[in-house]
mmCIF file of C-alpha atoms in Angstrom:
data_model
loop_
_atom_site.group_PDB
_atom_site.id
_atom_site.type_symbol
_atom_site.label_atom_id
_atom_site.label_comp_id
_atom_site.label_asym_id
_atom_site.label_seq_id
_atom_site.Cartn_x
_atom_site.Cartn_y
_atom_site.Cartn_z
ATOM 1 C CA MET A 1 -13.709 -8.557 -2.195
ATOM 2 C CA SER A 2 -12.273 -9.419 -5.564
ATOM 3 C CA ALA A 3 -8.526 -9.793 -6.046
ATOM 4 C CA ASP A 4 -9.091 -9.736 -9.827
ATOM 5 C CA ALA A 5 -10.809 -6.346 -9.603
ATOM 6 C CA GLY A 6 -8.077 -5.241 -7.194
ATOM 7 C CA LYS A 7 -5.387 -6.150 -9.725
ATOM 8 C CA LYS A 8 -7.016 -3.781 -12.221
ATOM 9 C CA ILE A 9 -7.024 -1.010 -9.608
ATOM 10 C CA PHE A 10 -3.384 -1.743 -8.761
ATOM 11 C CA THR A 11 -2.371 -1.636 -12.426
ATOM 12 C CA LYS A 12 -4.171 1.671 -12.957
ATOM 13 C CA ALA A 13 -3.410 3.455 -9.677
ATOM 14 C CA CYS A 14 -0.358 1.841 -8.042
ATOM 15 C CA ALA A 15 1.936 0.043 -10.509
ATOM 16 C CA GLN A 16 3.571 3.249 -11.696
ATOM 17 C CA CYS A 17 5.248 3.528 -8.262
ATOM 18 C CA HIS A 18 5.088 0.017 -6.710
ATOM 19 C CA THR A 19 5.895 -3.607 -7.538
ATOM 20 C CA VAL A 20 4.455 -6.629 -5.697
ATOM 21 C CA GLU A 21 6.531 -9.653 -6.682
ATOM 22 C CA ALA A 22 9.157 -11.219 -4.418
ATOM 23 C CA GLY A 23 12.490 -9.588 -5.190
ATOM 24 C CA GLY A 24 10.792 -6.827 -7.177
ATOM 25 C CA LYS A 25 12.565 -3.520 -7.442
ATOM 26 C CA HIS A 26 11.717 -0.350 -5.600
ATOM 27 C CA LYS A 27 10.376 2.432 -7.790
ATOM 28 C CA GLN A 28 9.225 5.821 -6.513
ATOM 29 C CA GLY A 29 7.525 3.739 -3.826
ATOM 30 C CA PRO A 30 8.757 0.540 -2.176
ATOM 31 C CA ASN A 31 8.264 -2.987 -3.424
ATOM 32 C CA LEU A 32 5.206 -4.236 -1.530
ATOM 33 C CA HIS A 33 6.057 -7.939 -1.279
ATOM 34 C CA GLY A 34 5.896 -8.888 2.383
ATOM 35 C CA VAL A 35 3.993 -5.728 3.362
ATOM 36 C CA TRP A 36 1.336 -7.770 5.192
ATOM 37 C CA GLY A 37 2.338 -7.833 8.847
ATOM 38 C CA ARG A 38 5.303 -5.465 8.351
ATOM 39 C CA LYS A 39 5.649 -2.190 10.234
ATOM 40 C CA THR A 40 5.601 1.095 8.322
ATOM 41 C CA GLY A 41 8.891 2.230 6.842
ATOM 42 C CA GLN A 42 10.594 -1.178 6.992
ATOM 43 C CA ALA A 43 11.049 -2.480 3.413
ATOM 44 C CA PRO A 44 14.783 -3.203 3.149
ATOM 45 C CA GLY A 45 16.651 -0.862 0.813
ATOM 46 C CA PHE A 46 13.925 1.797 0.456
ATOM 47 C CA SER A 47 14.460 5.355 1.684
ATOM 48 C CA TYR A 48 11.333 6.295 3.652
ATOM 49 C CA THR A 49 10.343 9.627 5.139
ATOM 50 C CA GLN A 50 10.841 9.850 8.899
ATOM 51 C CA ALA A 51 7.064 10.251 9.225
ATOM 52 C CA ASN A 52 6.545 6.831 7.643
ATOM 53 C CA VAL A 53 9.174 5.184 9.826
ATOM 54 C CA ASP A 54 7.789 6.827 12.973
ATOM 55 C CA LYS A 55 4.119 5.894 12.311
ATOM 56 C CA GLY A 56 4.888 2.493 13.791
ATOM 57 C CA ILE A 57 1.724 0.638 12.768
ATOM 58 C CA THR A 58 1.662 -2.846 11.271
ATOM 59 C CA TRP A 59 0.146 -3.216 7.799
ATOM 60 C CA GLY A 60 -2.939 -5.411 7.561
ATOM 61 C CA GLN A 61 -6.570 -5.272 6.417
ATOM 62 C CA ASP A 62 -7.690 -2.474 8.759
ATOM 63 C CA THR A 63 -4.586 -0.283 8.588
ATOM 64 C CA LEU A 64 -4.390 -0.512 4.787
ATOM 65 C CA ASP A 65 -8.090 0.311 4.492
ATOM 66 C CA GLU A 66 -7.702 3.447 6.593
ATOM 67 C CA TYR A 67 -4.437 4.444 4.876
ATOM 68 C CA LEU A 68 -5.836 4.037 1.360
ATOM 69 C CA ILE A 69 -8.677 6.483 2.027
ATOM 70 C CA ASN A 70 -6.171 9.339 2.270
ATOM 71 C CA PRO A 71 -2.472 8.442 2.670
ATOM 72 C CA LYS A 72 -1.322 11.992 3.465
ATOM 73 C CA LYS A 73 -3.904 12.309 6.243
ATOM 74 C CA TYR A 74 -3.032 8.902 7.746
ATOM 75 C CA ILE A 75 0.734 9.544 7.632
ATOM 76 C CA PRO A 76 1.316 13.316 7.535
ATOM 77 C CA GLY A 77 4.702 13.901 5.913
ATOM 78 C CA THR A 78 4.633 10.815 3.682
ATOM 79 C CA LYS A 79 6.039 11.300 0.201
ATOM 80 C CA MET A 80 3.307 9.127 -1.325
ATOM 81 C CA VAL A 81 1.472 11.347 -3.808
ATOM 82 C CA PHE A 82 -1.558 9.074 -4.287
ATOM 83 C CA ALA A 83 -4.801 10.910 -3.436
ATOM 84 C CA GLY A 84 -6.540 7.792 -2.092
ATOM 85 C CA LEU A 85 -9.520 5.571 -2.869
ATOM 86 C CA LYS A 86 -12.812 6.905 -1.546
ATOM 87 C CA LYS A 87 -14.958 3.848 -2.381
ATOM 88 C CA LYS A 88 -14.897 1.071 0.221
ATOM 89 C CA LYS A 89 -15.350 -1.614 -2.471
ATOM 90 C CA ASP A 90 -12.313 -0.340 -4.417
ATOM 91 C CA ARG A 91 -10.200 -0.393 -1.253
ATOM 92 C CA SER A 92 -11.426 -3.870 -0.330
ATOM 93 C CA ASP A 93 -10.663 -5.203 -3.814
ATOM 94 C CA LEU A 94 -7.194 -3.618 -3.843
ATOM 95 C CA ILE A 95 -6.421 -4.965 -0.365
ATOM 96 C CA ALA A 96 -7.540 -8.459 -1.452
ATOM 97 C CA TYR A 97 -5.139 -8.243 -4.406
ATOM 98 C CA LEU A 98 -2.297 -6.949 -2.231
ATOM 99 C CA HIS A 99 -2.829 -9.755 0.284
ATOM 100 C CA GLU A 100 -2.853 -12.376 -2.461
ATOM 101 C CA SER A 101 0.123 -10.984 -4.401
ATOM 102 C CA THR A 102 2.455 -9.880 -1.598
ATOM 103 C CA THR A 103 2.339 -12.730 0.902
ATOM 104 C CA ALA A 104 4.995 -15.404 0.597
#
């Protein structure tokens, strides 16, 4: 896993809709700071779909890996338009970056 490689993936595939820094603003998607260990649909101030709120899982290595393969399959009804990352290495790198950049 490479957080540096993950940052490049985030910049290319995620930054249009998400921020990661503490106090960062919500865009089309929620700010991801503090996502590690948080339940789905719980970022303060972001309007989630009911499907996201009701999923009820806690974000971590395994749940993010499964989600990032195909978000719409993992949470049917989500408004996230990202198609997913098919390559395990890309997901692992992105998750390493998210863990490093979103934990307090």
